[in-house]
Short mmCIF file of C-alpha atoms in Angstrom, two decimals:
data_model
loop_
_atom_site.label_atom_id
_atom_site.label_comp_id
_atom_site.label_asym_id
_atom_site.label_seq_id
_atom_site.Cartn_x
_atom_site.Cartn_y
_atom_site.Cartn_z
CA UNK A 423 25.75 -18.44 -6.85
CA UNK A 424 25.65 -14.85 -7.97
CA UNK A 425 24.81 -11.73 -6.00
CA UNK A 426 23.27 -8.98 -8.10
CA UNK A 427 22.33 -5.39 -7.46
CA UNK A 428 24.77 -4.46 -4.69
CA UNK A 429 23.58 -0.86 -4.86
CA UNK A 430 20.18 0.76 -4.73
CA UNK A 431 17.74 -0.03 -7.50
CA UNK A 432 17.60 3.71 -8.04
CA UNK A 433 20.03 4.10 -10.92
CA UNK A 434 22.70 6.78 -10.69
CA UNK A 435 22.26 7.44 -6.98
CA UNK A 436 24.58 6.38 -4.17
CA UNK A 437 23.55 3.45 -1.99
CA UNK A 438 23.49 5.66 1.12
CA UNK A 439 20.84 8.22 0.49
CA UNK A 440 18.85 11.20 1.22
CA UNK A 441 16.14 11.19 3.79
CA UNK A 442 15.71 10.63 7.49
CA UNK A 443 13.64 7.70 8.63
CA UNK A 444 10.39 9.48 9.41
CA UNK A 445 10.35 11.74 6.37
CA UNK A 446 7.90 9.53 4.51
CA UNK A 447 5.47 9.53 7.42
CA UNK A 448 5.78 13.29 7.89
CA UNK A 449 5.22 13.85 4.18
CA UNK A 450 1.99 11.85 4.35
CA UNK A 451 0.80 13.48 7.59
CA UNK A 452 2.27 17.02 7.83
CA UNK A 453 0.77 17.71 11.27
CA UNK A 454 3.20 15.19 12.73
CA UNK A 455 5.94 17.78 12.43
CA UNK A 456 4.31 19.50 15.39
CA UNK A 457 3.03 16.47 17.30
CA UNK A 458 5.57 13.67 16.82
CA UNK A 459 8.99 14.71 18.13
CA UNK A 460 12.12 12.80 17.22
CA UNK A 461 15.83 12.90 17.83
CA UNK A 462 18.09 12.41 14.84
CA UNK A 463 20.30 9.35 15.27
CA UNK A 464 21.64 9.48 11.72
CA UNK A 465 19.02 7.23 10.17
CA UNK A 466 18.68 7.60 6.41
CA UNK A 467 16.88 5.89 3.57
CA UNK A 468 18.19 2.37 3.08
CA UNK A 469 18.83 0.79 -0.33
CA UNK A 470 16.86 -1.96 -2.01
CA UNK A 471 19.00 -4.64 -3.65
CA UNK A 472 18.36 -7.63 -5.87
CA UNK A 473 20.02 -10.86 -4.79
CA UNK A 474 20.30 -14.09 -6.80
CA UNK A 475 21.32 -17.17 -4.81
CA UNK A 476 21.06 -20.78 -5.97
CA UNK A 477 18.78 -19.76 -8.82
CA UNK A 478 16.34 -17.85 -6.58
CA UNK A 479 16.02 -14.11 -7.08
CA UNK A 480 14.61 -11.85 -4.41
CA UNK A 481 14.78 -8.25 -3.28
CA UNK A 482 16.38 -7.12 -0.03
CA UNK A 483 15.65 -3.98 1.96
CA UNK A 484 19.02 -3.21 3.56
CA UNK A 485 17.83 -1.85 6.89
CA UNK A 486 21.09 -3.09 8.34
CA UNK A 487 22.49 0.13 6.84
CA UNK A 488 19.96 2.39 8.53
CA UNK A 489 22.60 4.38 10.44
CA UNK A 490 26.33 5.04 9.92
CA UNK A 491 27.58 3.43 13.14
CA UNK A 492 25.13 0.83 14.41
CA UNK A 493 22.22 0.23 12.05
CA UNK A 494 19.42 -2.31 11.96
CA UNK A 495 15.71 -1.94 12.45
CA UNK A 496 15.84 -0.81 16.08
CA UNK A 497 17.25 2.63 15.29
CA UNK A 498 14.10 3.66 13.43
CA UNK A 499 12.05 3.19 16.59
CA UNK A 500 14.67 4.77 18.83
CA UNK A 501 14.57 8.06 16.91
CA UNK A 502 11.05 8.39 18.30
CA UNK A 503 11.47 6.65 21.65
CA UNK A 504 14.55 8.64 22.71
CA UNK A 505 13.19 12.03 21.63
CA UNK A 506 13.45 14.57 24.44
CA UNK A 507 15.41 12.30 26.78
CA UNK A 508 17.11 14.22 29.57
CA UNK A 509 20.80 13.90 30.30
CA UNK A 510 19.87 14.17 33.98
CA UNK A 511 18.05 10.86 33.86
CA UNK A 512 18.63 7.31 32.69
CA UNK A 513 17.29 5.10 29.94
CA UNK A 514 15.98 1.69 30.98
CA UNK A 515 15.15 -1.34 28.84
CA UNK A 516 14.92 -5.12 29.15
CA UNK A 517 15.82 -8.00 26.89
CA UNK A 518 17.48 -11.39 26.60
CA UNK A 519 21.19 -11.77 27.28
CA UNK A 520 22.30 -11.09 23.71
CA UNK A 521 19.72 -8.44 22.82
CA UNK A 522 20.75 -6.31 19.85
CA UNK A 523 17.93 -3.96 20.82
CA UNK A 524 19.54 -3.42 24.22
CA UNK A 525 22.90 -2.79 22.58
CA UNK A 526 21.32 -0.20 20.28
CA UNK A 527 19.65 1.51 23.24
CA UNK A 528 22.94 1.61 25.13
CA UNK A 529 24.86 2.95 22.14
CA UNK A 530 22.42 5.70 21.22
CA UNK A 531 21.77 6.70 24.82
CA UNK A 532 25.53 7.18 25.18
CA UNK A 533 25.56 9.18 21.95
CA UNK A 534 22.97 11.48 23.55
CA UNK A 535 24.94 11.72 26.80
CA UNK A 536 22.54 9.55 28.80
CA UNK A 537 23.37 6.52 30.95
CA UNK A 538 21.59 3.26 30.09
CA UNK A 539 20.40 0.44 32.32
CA UNK A 540 19.49 -2.99 30.95
CA UNK A 541 17.85 -5.84 32.83
CA UNK A 542 18.45 -9.13 31.03
CA UNK A 543 17.07 -12.64 31.24
CA UNK A 544 18.79 -15.87 30.16
CA UNK A 545 18.54 -17.15 26.59
CA UNK A 546 19.99 -19.98 24.55
CA UNK A 547 23.10 -18.34 23.14
CA UNK A 548 24.97 -18.31 19.87
CA UNK A 549 28.20 -16.60 18.78
CA UNK A 550 26.62 -13.27 17.87
CA UNK A 551 24.47 -13.23 21.02
CA UNK A 552 27.52 -13.84 23.20
CA UNK A 553 29.49 -11.08 21.46
CA UNK A 554 26.53 -8.73 21.81
CA UNK A 555 26.31 -9.46 25.53
CA UNK A 556 30.01 -8.70 25.99
CA UNK A 557 29.69 -5.35 24.26
CA UNK A 558 26.51 -4.49 26.08
CA UNK A 559 28.30 -4.95 29.40
CA UNK A 560 30.83 -2.26 28.42
CA UNK A 561 28.17 0.27 27.43
CA UNK A 562 25.39 -0.07 30.00
CA UNK A 563 24.70 -1.00 33.59
CA UNK A 564 23.50 -4.59 33.13
CA UNK A 565 21.48 -6.39 35.81
CA UNK A 566 20.92 -10.12 35.20
CA UNK A 567 17.49 -11.44 36.15
CA UNK A 568 16.44 -15.04 36.72
CA UNK A 569 13.64 -14.98 34.15
CA UNK A 570 11.56 -12.74 31.91
CA UNK A 571 9.03 -12.22 34.70
CA UNK A 572 11.79 -11.33 37.16
CA UNK A 573 13.23 -8.82 34.65
CA UNK A 574 9.91 -7.05 34.21
CA UNK A 575 9.28 -6.95 37.95
CA UNK A 576 12.68 -5.36 38.49
CA UNK A 577 11.98 -2.91 35.66
CA UNK A 578 8.61 -1.98 37.20
CA UNK A 579 10.37 -1.00 40.42
CA UNK A 580 12.97 1.08 38.57
CA UNK A 581 10.27 2.84 36.56
CA UNK A 582 8.92 4.38 39.74
CA UNK A 583 11.81 6.81 39.40
CA UNK A 584 10.43 9.52 37.12
CA UNK A 585 13.90 10.38 35.84
CA UNK A 586 14.01 6.97 34.10
CA UNK A 587 12.98 6.83 30.43
CA UNK A 588 11.42 3.42 29.79
CA UNK A 589 12.08 1.75 26.42
CA UNK A 590 10.04 -1.46 26.04
CA UNK A 591 11.66 -4.71 24.93
CA UNK A 592 12.53 -4.53 21.26
CA UNK A 593 11.36 -0.92 21.15
CA UNK A 594 7.94 -2.39 20.38
CA UNK A 595 5.37 0.20 21.36
CA UNK A 596 2.81 2.16 19.33
CA UNK A 597 5.19 5.11 19.06
CA UNK A 598 8.17 2.96 18.14
CA UNK A 599 6.17 1.09 15.49
CA UNK A 600 5.51 4.39 13.69
CA UNK A 601 9.19 4.41 12.71
CA UNK A 602 8.63 1.14 10.86
CA UNK A 603 5.39 2.41 9.31
CA UNK A 604 7.49 5.19 7.83
CA UNK A 605 9.99 2.61 6.58
CA UNK A 606 7.18 0.85 4.69
CA UNK A 607 6.17 4.16 3.08
CA UNK A 608 9.84 4.70 2.23
CA UNK A 609 9.93 1.37 0.38
CA UNK A 610 6.74 2.20 -1.54
CA UNK A 611 8.23 5.53 -2.56
CA UNK A 612 11.53 3.94 -3.62
CA UNK A 613 9.96 1.30 -5.85
CA UNK A 614 7.38 3.75 -7.19
CA UNK A 615 10.13 6.15 -8.26
CA UNK A 616 11.56 3.32 -10.38
CA UNK A 617 8.19 2.38 -11.80
CA UNK A 618 8.48 -1.02 -10.13
CA UNK A 619 5.58 -2.91 -8.53
CA UNK A 620 5.51 -3.74 -4.86
CA UNK A 621 6.52 -7.32 -4.03
CA UNK A 622 3.82 -9.82 -3.22
CA UNK A 623 5.57 -10.70 0.06
CA UNK A 624 7.81 -8.95 2.58
CA UNK A 625 9.61 -11.46 4.82
CA UNK A 626 10.75 -10.17 8.20
CA UNK A 627 11.62 -11.76 11.57
CA UNK A 628 8.90 -11.71 14.23
CA UNK A 629 10.23 -11.05 17.70
CA UNK A 630 8.59 -8.44 19.91
CA UNK A 631 6.45 -7.41 16.94
CA UNK A 632 7.14 -3.71 16.49
CA UNK A 633 8.69 -3.97 13.04
CA UNK A 634 5.96 -6.27 11.73
CA UNK A 635 3.14 -4.11 13.14
CA UNK A 636 4.67 -0.94 11.74
CA UNK A 637 5.19 -2.42 8.30
CA UNK A 638 1.57 -3.59 8.20
CA UNK A 639 0.38 -0.11 9.13
CA UNK A 640 2.62 1.63 6.60
CA UNK A 641 1.52 -0.70 3.81
CA UNK A 642 -2.12 -0.06 4.71
CA UNK A 643 -1.53 3.69 4.54
CA UNK A 644 0.03 3.27 1.10
CA UNK A 645 -2.80 1.05 -0.11
CA UNK A 646 -0.31 -1.71 -0.96
CA UNK A 647 -1.58 -5.27 -1.23
CA UNK A 648 1.74 -6.76 -0.15
CA UNK A 649 1.52 -9.46 2.51
CA UNK A 650 3.93 -9.39 5.46
CA UNK A 651 5.35 -12.84 6.22
CA UNK A 652 6.40 -12.66 9.87
CA UNK A 653 8.89 -15.45 10.61
CA UNK A 654 8.47 -16.27 14.28
CA UNK A 655 11.79 -16.52 16.17
CA UNK A 656 10.37 -16.24 19.70
CA UNK A 657 7.96 -18.37 21.75
CA UNK A 658 4.37 -18.25 20.57
CA UNK A 659 3.22 -16.49 23.74
CA UNK A 660 5.27 -13.47 22.56
CA UNK A 661 5.12 -13.65 18.77
CA UNK A 662 1.57 -14.28 17.66
CA UNK A 663 -1.15 -12.88 15.43
CA UNK A 664 -3.17 -11.34 18.26
CA UNK A 665 -0.20 -9.43 19.63
CA UNK A 666 0.85 -8.06 16.21
CA UNK A 667 -2.68 -7.02 15.26
CA UNK A 668 -3.21 -5.32 18.62
CA UNK A 669 0.07 -3.42 18.35
CA UNK A 670 -0.76 -2.36 14.78
CA UNK A 671 -4.20 -1.16 15.91
CA UNK A 672 -2.73 0.80 18.83
CA UNK A 673 -0.13 2.35 16.51
CA UNK A 674 -2.87 3.37 14.10
CA UNK A 675 -4.90 4.90 16.96
CA UNK A 676 -1.86 6.92 18.06
CA UNK A 677 -1.28 8.09 14.50
CA UNK A 678 -4.92 9.17 14.15
CA UNK A 679 -4.56 11.25 17.29
CA UNK A 680 -1.23 12.81 16.33
CA UNK A 681 -2.03 13.37 12.65
CA UNK A 682 -5.52 14.71 13.21
CA UNK A 683 -6.99 12.84 10.26
CA UNK A 684 -8.23 9.45 9.16
CA UNK A 685 -5.76 6.58 8.81
CA UNK A 686 -6.57 3.35 6.93
CA UNK A 687 -7.09 0.24 9.01
CA UNK A 688 -4.72 -2.72 8.75
CA UNK A 689 -6.17 -5.65 6.82
CA UNK A 690 -5.54 -8.76 8.97
CA UNK A 691 -5.35 -10.87 5.81
CA UNK A 692 -2.09 -9.11 4.96
CA UNK A 693 -0.35 -10.82 7.90
CA UNK A 694 1.12 -14.31 7.55
CA UNK A 695 2.84 -15.93 10.55
CA UNK A 696 5.51 -18.45 9.51
CA UNK A 697 6.08 -21.05 12.23
CA UNK A 698 8.59 -23.37 10.57
CA UNK A 699 11.83 -21.50 11.36
CA UNK A 700 11.70 -21.11 15.14
CA UNK A 701 13.84 -24.13 15.98
CA UNK A 702 12.38 -24.69 19.43
CA UNK A 703 14.08 -21.88 21.37
CA UNK A 704 14.91 -18.21 21.09
CA UNK A 705 18.53 -17.87 19.97
CA UNK A 706 18.85 -21.51 18.90
CA UNK A 707 20.35 -21.78 15.43
CA UNK A 708 18.77 -24.00 12.79
CA UNK A 709 20.31 -25.92 9.90
CA UNK A 710 18.16 -24.09 7.35
CA UNK A 711 19.12 -20.71 8.80
CA UNK A 712 22.83 -21.51 8.89
CA UNK A 713 22.75 -22.81 5.30
CA UNK A 714 20.93 -19.73 4.02
CA UNK A 715 23.28 -17.37 5.86
CA UNK A 716 26.34 -19.23 4.52
CA UNK A 717 25.00 -19.09 0.96
CA UNK A 718 24.49 -15.34 1.22
CA UNK A 719 27.91 -14.76 2.75
CA UNK A 720 29.60 -16.90 0.08
CA UNK A 721 28.20 -14.65 -2.64
CA UNK A 722 29.58 -11.52 -0.97
CA UNK A 723 26.43 -10.64 0.94
CA UNK A 724 26.20 -9.33 4.51
CA UNK A 725 26.49 -11.56 7.59
CA UNK A 726 23.32 -12.66 9.35
CA UNK A 727 22.66 -13.63 12.95
CA UNK A 728 21.32 -17.00 14.08
CA UNK A 729 18.64 -15.52 16.33
CA UNK A 730 16.69 -13.41 13.83
CA UNK A 731 17.90 -12.72 10.32
CA UNK A 732 19.27 -16.14 9.33
CA UNK A 733 15.99 -17.85 10.17
CA UNK A 734 13.94 -15.24 8.32
CA UNK A 735 16.27 -15.31 5.31
CA UNK A 736 16.05 -19.09 5.12
CA UNK A 737 12.27 -18.77 4.87
CA UNK A 738 12.53 -15.94 2.33
CA UNK A 739 14.90 -17.94 0.13
CA UNK A 740 12.60 -20.98 0.17
CA UNK A 741 9.62 -18.78 -0.69
CA UNK A 742 11.51 -17.07 -3.53
CA UNK A 743 12.44 -20.40 -5.12
CA UNK A 744 8.81 -21.03 -5.96
CA UNK A 745 7.85 -17.46 -6.84
CA UNK A 746 8.40 -15.06 -9.76
CA UNK A 747 11.46 -12.82 -9.60
CA UNK A 748 11.11 -9.75 -7.36
CA UNK A 749 7.88 -11.01 -5.77
CA UNK A 750 9.63 -11.67 -2.45
CA UNK A 751 11.47 -8.99 -0.45
CA UNK A 752 13.63 -9.86 2.55
CA UNK A 753 13.74 -7.13 5.21
CA UNK A 754 17.25 -7.28 6.70
CA UNK A 755 17.00 -6.11 10.31
CA UNK A 756 20.46 -7.13 11.60
CA UNK A 757 23.55 -4.96 11.17
CA UNK A 758 26.53 -7.29 10.95
CA UNK A 759 29.15 -4.79 9.84
CA UNK A 760 30.87 -5.04 13.22
CA UNK A 761 31.53 -8.72 12.50
CA UNK A 762 33.27 -8.05 9.19
CA UNK A 763 36.80 -7.94 10.61
CA UNK A 764 36.49 -11.41 12.12
CA UNK A 765 36.61 -9.96 15.61
CA UNK A 766 33.69 -9.40 17.92
CA UNK A 767 34.41 -5.70 18.24
CA UNK A 768 32.09 -3.01 16.97
CA UNK A 769 34.72 -1.00 15.16
CA UNK A 770 32.43 1.91 14.37
CA UNK A 771 31.20 2.45 17.91
CA UNK A 772 32.98 5.00 20.10
CA UNK A 773 35.02 3.41 22.87
#
């Protein structure tokens, strides 16, 4: 196995670069500077790398490096969802026991001087999920619920308090998805600057759907013909074509209103739902996911989690084996840097 391209494909530039997450969207729609507020959480342009594993070559968008302390895809949405939050109130979200989204909300709320509340429901656990739950408990007021329905009912009661800022599960809302639309435009700009074509496929985990919907919208804005392969890691009632298309359409409608101009529609043919990696339960590891994650780690690549990124990477690797080089791009949404020391502590987070 050989891992290639450990830095950005942009030659001569450092792997940690230049622009904040929404810059690409603001550049395309200048009116957003007045209508779409954000709070800077340190998000910057993330590198694109080329990986070769077991004879398969694919690209990787390193969104695990989206922020200096705790990266991953969730921070892009939170720059928009936490904008204008008051230190006199609280931030509220929901998620499964080992939700990395909830951990990101708790961390960045604390960074902004705001207390966070999280209502959780049970999930099938794995090592990363258990470690995430332990850290979440030290950074937020966590209330366990009996089920997903129970969690949302409890959240509905808490949201009656107008000092509570509600962040939906996974950060998946029309506003949050615009952060991922900007990320898609960022990728188009990166590859275009190198004179490189867009990949035929972008492979990304499908959970609550915000990242997938945003990527579809951003690619439509750019006129890219790339197809988004959404690898379902949640039950079908949550991760499905109807939900993603509806969220993408609502995000587009919001953008039309905020930008004050026409926005291209998402082509539904650009969305592919991959069903073969789920494994039967949210958080349940699979042999294919574990093997793919181990192969990447053995070559010096970043760690993956069993819930999301390992399953998606396993699918991406299988797809790349039968495709031309650079036609498949894996979108890495999980930041595993806090696992690098062999402990389950997030070394870069303030204590």
